[in-house]
Coordinates of C-alpha atoms in Angstrom, one line a residue:
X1 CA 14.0 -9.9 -10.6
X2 CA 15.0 -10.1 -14.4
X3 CA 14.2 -13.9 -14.3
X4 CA 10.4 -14.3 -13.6
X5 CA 8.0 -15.3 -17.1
X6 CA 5.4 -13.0 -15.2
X7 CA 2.9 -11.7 -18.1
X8 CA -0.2 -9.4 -17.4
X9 CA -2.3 -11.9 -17.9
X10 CA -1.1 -13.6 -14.2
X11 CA -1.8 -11.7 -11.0
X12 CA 0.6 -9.1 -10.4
X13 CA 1.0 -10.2 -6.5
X14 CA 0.0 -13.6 -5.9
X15 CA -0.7 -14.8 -1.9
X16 CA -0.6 -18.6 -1.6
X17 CA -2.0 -20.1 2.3
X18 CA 0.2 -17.5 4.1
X19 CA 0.9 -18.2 7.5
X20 CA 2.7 -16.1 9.5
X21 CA 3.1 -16.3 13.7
X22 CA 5.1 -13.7 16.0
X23 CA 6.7 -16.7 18.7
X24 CA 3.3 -18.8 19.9
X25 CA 0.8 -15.9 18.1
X26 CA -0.3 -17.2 15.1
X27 CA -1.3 -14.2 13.3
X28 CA -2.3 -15.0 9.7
X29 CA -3.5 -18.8 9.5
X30 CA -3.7 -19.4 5.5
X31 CA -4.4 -16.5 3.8
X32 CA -4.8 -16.3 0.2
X33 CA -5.7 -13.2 -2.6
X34 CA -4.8 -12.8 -6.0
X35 CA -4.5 -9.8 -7.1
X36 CA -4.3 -8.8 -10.8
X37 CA -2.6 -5.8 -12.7
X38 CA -4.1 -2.0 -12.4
X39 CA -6.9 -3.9 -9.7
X40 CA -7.4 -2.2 -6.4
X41 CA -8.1 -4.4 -3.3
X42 CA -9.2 -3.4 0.2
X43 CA -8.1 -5.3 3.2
X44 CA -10.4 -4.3 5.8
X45 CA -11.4 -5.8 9.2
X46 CA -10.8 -5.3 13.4
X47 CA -7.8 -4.5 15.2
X48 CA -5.8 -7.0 15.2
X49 CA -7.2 -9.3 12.2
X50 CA -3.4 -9.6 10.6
X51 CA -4.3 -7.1 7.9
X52 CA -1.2 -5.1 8.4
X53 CA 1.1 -7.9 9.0
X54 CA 0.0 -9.0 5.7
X55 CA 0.5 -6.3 3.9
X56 CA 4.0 -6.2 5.0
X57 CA 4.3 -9.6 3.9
X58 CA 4.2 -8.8 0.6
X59 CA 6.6 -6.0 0.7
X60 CA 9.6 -8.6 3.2
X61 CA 9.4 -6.2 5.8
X62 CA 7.7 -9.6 7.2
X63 CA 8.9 -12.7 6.8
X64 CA 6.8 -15.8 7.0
X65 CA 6.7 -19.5 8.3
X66 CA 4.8 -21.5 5.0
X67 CA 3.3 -20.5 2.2
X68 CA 3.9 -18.2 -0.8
X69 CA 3.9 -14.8 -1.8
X70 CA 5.1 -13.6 -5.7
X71 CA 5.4 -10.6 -7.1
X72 CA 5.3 -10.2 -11.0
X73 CA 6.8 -14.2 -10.8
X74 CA 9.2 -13.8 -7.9
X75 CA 8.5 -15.6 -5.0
X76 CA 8.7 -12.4 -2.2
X77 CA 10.5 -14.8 0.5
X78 CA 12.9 -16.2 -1.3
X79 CA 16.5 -16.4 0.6
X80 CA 18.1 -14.9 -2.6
X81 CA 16.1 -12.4 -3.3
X82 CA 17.3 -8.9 -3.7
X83 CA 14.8 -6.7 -1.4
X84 CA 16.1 -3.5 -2.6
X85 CA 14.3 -4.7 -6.0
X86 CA 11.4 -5.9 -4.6
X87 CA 10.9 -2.7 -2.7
X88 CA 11.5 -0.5 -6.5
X89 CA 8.7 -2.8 -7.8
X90 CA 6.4 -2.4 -4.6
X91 CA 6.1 1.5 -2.9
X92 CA 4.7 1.5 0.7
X93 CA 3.0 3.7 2.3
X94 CA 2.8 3.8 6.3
X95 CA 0.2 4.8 9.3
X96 CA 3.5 7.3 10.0
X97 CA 4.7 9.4 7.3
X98 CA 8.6 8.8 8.4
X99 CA 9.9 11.8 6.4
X100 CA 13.4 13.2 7.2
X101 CA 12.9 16.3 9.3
X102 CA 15.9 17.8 7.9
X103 CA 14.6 17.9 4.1
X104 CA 12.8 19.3 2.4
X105 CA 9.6 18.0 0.7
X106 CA 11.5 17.9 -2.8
X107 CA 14.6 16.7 -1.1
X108 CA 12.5 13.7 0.4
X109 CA 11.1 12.7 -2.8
X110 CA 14.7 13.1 -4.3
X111 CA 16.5 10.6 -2.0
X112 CA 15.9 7.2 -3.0
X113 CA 16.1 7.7 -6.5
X114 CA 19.3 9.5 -6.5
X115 CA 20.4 7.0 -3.3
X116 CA 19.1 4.0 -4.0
X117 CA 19.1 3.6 -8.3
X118 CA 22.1 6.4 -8.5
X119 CA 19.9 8.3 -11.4
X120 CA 21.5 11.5 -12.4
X121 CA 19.9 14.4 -10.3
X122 CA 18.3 16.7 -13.1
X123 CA 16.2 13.5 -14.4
X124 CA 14.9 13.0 -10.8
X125 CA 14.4 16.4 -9.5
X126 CA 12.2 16.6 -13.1
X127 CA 10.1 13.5 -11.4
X128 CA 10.1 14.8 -8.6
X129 CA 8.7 18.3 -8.7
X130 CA 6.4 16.5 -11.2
X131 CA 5.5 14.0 -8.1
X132 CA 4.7 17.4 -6.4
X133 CA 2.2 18.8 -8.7
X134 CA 0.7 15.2 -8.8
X135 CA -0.1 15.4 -5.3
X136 CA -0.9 18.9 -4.9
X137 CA 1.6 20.4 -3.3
X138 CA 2.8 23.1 -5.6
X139 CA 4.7 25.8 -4.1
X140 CA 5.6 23.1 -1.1
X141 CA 9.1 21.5 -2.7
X142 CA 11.1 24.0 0.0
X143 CA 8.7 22.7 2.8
X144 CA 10.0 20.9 6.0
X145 CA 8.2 18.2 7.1
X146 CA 7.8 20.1 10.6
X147 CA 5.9 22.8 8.5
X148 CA 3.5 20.6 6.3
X149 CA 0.2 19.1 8.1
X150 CA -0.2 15.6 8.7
X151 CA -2.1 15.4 5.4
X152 CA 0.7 17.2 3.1
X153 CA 3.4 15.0 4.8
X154 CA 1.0 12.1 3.5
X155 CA 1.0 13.1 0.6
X156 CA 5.0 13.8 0.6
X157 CA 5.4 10.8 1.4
X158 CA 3.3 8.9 -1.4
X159 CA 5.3 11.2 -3.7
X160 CA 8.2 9.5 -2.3
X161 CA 7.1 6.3 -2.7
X162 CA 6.0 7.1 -6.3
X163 CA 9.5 8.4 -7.3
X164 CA 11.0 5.0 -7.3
X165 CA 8.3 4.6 -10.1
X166 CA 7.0 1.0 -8.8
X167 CA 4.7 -1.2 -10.2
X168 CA 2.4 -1.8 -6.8
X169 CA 1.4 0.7 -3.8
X170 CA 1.0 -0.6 -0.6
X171 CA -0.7 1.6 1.8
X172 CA -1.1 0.5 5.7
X173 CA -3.9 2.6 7.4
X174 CA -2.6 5.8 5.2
X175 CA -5.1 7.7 7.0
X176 CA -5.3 6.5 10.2
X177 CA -3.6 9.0 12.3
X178 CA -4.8 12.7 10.3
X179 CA -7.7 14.7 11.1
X180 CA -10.7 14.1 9.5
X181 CA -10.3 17.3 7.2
X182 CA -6.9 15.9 6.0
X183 CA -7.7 12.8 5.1
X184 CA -10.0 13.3 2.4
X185 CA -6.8 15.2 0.0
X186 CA -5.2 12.1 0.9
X187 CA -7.7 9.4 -0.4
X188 CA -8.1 12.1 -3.3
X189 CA -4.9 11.4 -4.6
X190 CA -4.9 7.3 -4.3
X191 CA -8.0 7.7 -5.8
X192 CA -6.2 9.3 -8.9
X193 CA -3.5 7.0 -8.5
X194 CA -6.3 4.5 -9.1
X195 CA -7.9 5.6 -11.7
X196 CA -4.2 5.9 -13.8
X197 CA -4.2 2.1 -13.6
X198 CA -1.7 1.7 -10.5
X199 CA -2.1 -1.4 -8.8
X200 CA -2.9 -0.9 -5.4
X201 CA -3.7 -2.8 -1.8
X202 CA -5.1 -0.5 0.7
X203 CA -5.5 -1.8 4.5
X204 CA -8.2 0.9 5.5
X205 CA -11.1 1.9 7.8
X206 CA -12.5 4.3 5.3
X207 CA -15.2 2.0 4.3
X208 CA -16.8 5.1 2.0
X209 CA -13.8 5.0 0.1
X210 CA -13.3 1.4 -0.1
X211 CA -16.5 1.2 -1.2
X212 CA -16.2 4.0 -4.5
X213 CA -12.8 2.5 -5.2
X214 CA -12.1 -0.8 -4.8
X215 CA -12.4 -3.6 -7.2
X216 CA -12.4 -6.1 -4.4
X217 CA -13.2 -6.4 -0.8
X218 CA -11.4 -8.6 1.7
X219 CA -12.7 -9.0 4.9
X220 CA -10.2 -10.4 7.5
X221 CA -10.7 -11.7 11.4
X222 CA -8.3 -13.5 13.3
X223 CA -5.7 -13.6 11.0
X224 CA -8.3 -15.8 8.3
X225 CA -10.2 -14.0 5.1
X226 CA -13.8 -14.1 6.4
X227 CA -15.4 -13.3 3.2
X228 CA -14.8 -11.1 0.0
X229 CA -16.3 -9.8 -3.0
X230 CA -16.9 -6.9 -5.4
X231 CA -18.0 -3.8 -3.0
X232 CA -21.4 -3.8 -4.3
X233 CA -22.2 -7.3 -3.3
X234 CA -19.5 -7.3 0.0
X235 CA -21.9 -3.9 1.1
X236 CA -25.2 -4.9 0.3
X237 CA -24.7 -8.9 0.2
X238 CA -22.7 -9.8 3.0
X239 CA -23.0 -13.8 3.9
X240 CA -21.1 -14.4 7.2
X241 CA -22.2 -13.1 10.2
X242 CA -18.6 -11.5 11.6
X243 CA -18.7 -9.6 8.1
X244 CA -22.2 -8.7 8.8
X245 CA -21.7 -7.7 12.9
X246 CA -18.0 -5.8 11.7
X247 CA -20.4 -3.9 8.9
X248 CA -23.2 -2.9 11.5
X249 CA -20.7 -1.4 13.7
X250 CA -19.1 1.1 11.8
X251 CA -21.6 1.5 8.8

């Protein structure tokens, strides 16, 4: 992705009148968000708004029918594009935490580094128990998965993402399927990730969170941005009346 004249000064992703359908379902119907470096946006919104399909839009694990999507200059859905790069410059995190049973938690946040970019192993295992501290897990780096909660294999797997050292997190409903307890030491740690100045687009529920973190707000409903804004005026100001009746119901 050596080519691109991306400078900081530029959004970091850029999302150009996206459309994307799944055969006759028309699923996102012109979306557009820029989103600049070290920012943190929430995509929010009901079941089935598009925000997830979005999200993996930007990261090619989508494709789409028009539009455009860049990343630091490259345009994501280019048919030369090397995804493997794409995917170093943009970590994602999932609903499902898809660790490899059979590893450990340091083993996990090894793979992709030593896989994938063929870095030598003492470099990496130094990021990686570094990853592990990061996210509070010290004392877990012999771990299974199968031994971890649901919120430590989270948290394993941000690690994970973070190893590859991108410069954008993705996280798709990160929270969505841990116990209440467990997903607070979760949020905990985007929130540091945050506040280091990692760019990050969080699809989320946790309007509490979204509302203490975010830069920006999107709103999303039937597969169209509704309405955004800063949190303070998104919360307190909201114009439309789908933002407003979405907002009532789970405020």
């Amino acid at each position: 992705m050596s080519q691109s004249t991306w400078t900081p000064d530029q959004p970091i992703i850029s999302i150009n009148d996206v459309h994307k359908s799944f055969g006759d379902l028309e699923v996102l119907k012109g979306v557009s968000i820029d989103v600049m470096k070290g920012e943190v946006i929430c995509i929010i919104g009901p079941s089935g708004s598009g925000k997830s399909t979005l999200i993996r839009c930007i990261n090619a694990l989508n494709d789409i029918q028009s539009g455009s999507i860049t990343v630091e200059g490259q345009e994501v859905h280019d048919a030369h594009l090397n995804k493997l790069e794409l995917r170093q410059k943009v970590g994602m995190v999932f609903q499902q935490y898809n660790l490899f049973p059979h590893k450990t938690a340091l083993e996990n946040i090894m793979m992709a580094p030593l896989l994938v970019l063929k870095q030598p192993k003492d470099e990496v295992e130094k990021r990686a128990r570094g990853l592990i501290k990061k996210v509070r897990l010290d004392g877990k780096e012999n771990s299974y998965p199968g031994e971890l909660s649901g919120g430590q294999q989270q948290r394993v797997a941000i690690a994970r993402s973070l190893a590859m050292q991108p410069d954008v997190m993705l996280f798709d409903e990160v929270t969505a399927a841990l116990d209440p307890e467990t997903v607070k030491e979760v949020l905990v740690t985007i929130k540091e990730l945050a506040a280091e100045g990692m760019t990050c687009v969080l699809v989320t529920h946790e309007m509490g969170f979204a509302r203490e973190v975010a830069d920006h707000i999107y709103f999303t409903d039937r597969g169209v941005i509704v309405e955004h804004g800063p949190p303070n005026t998104f919360f307190k100001k909201a114009k439309d009346p789908r933002t407003k009746e979405f907002l009532s119901q789970i405020l």
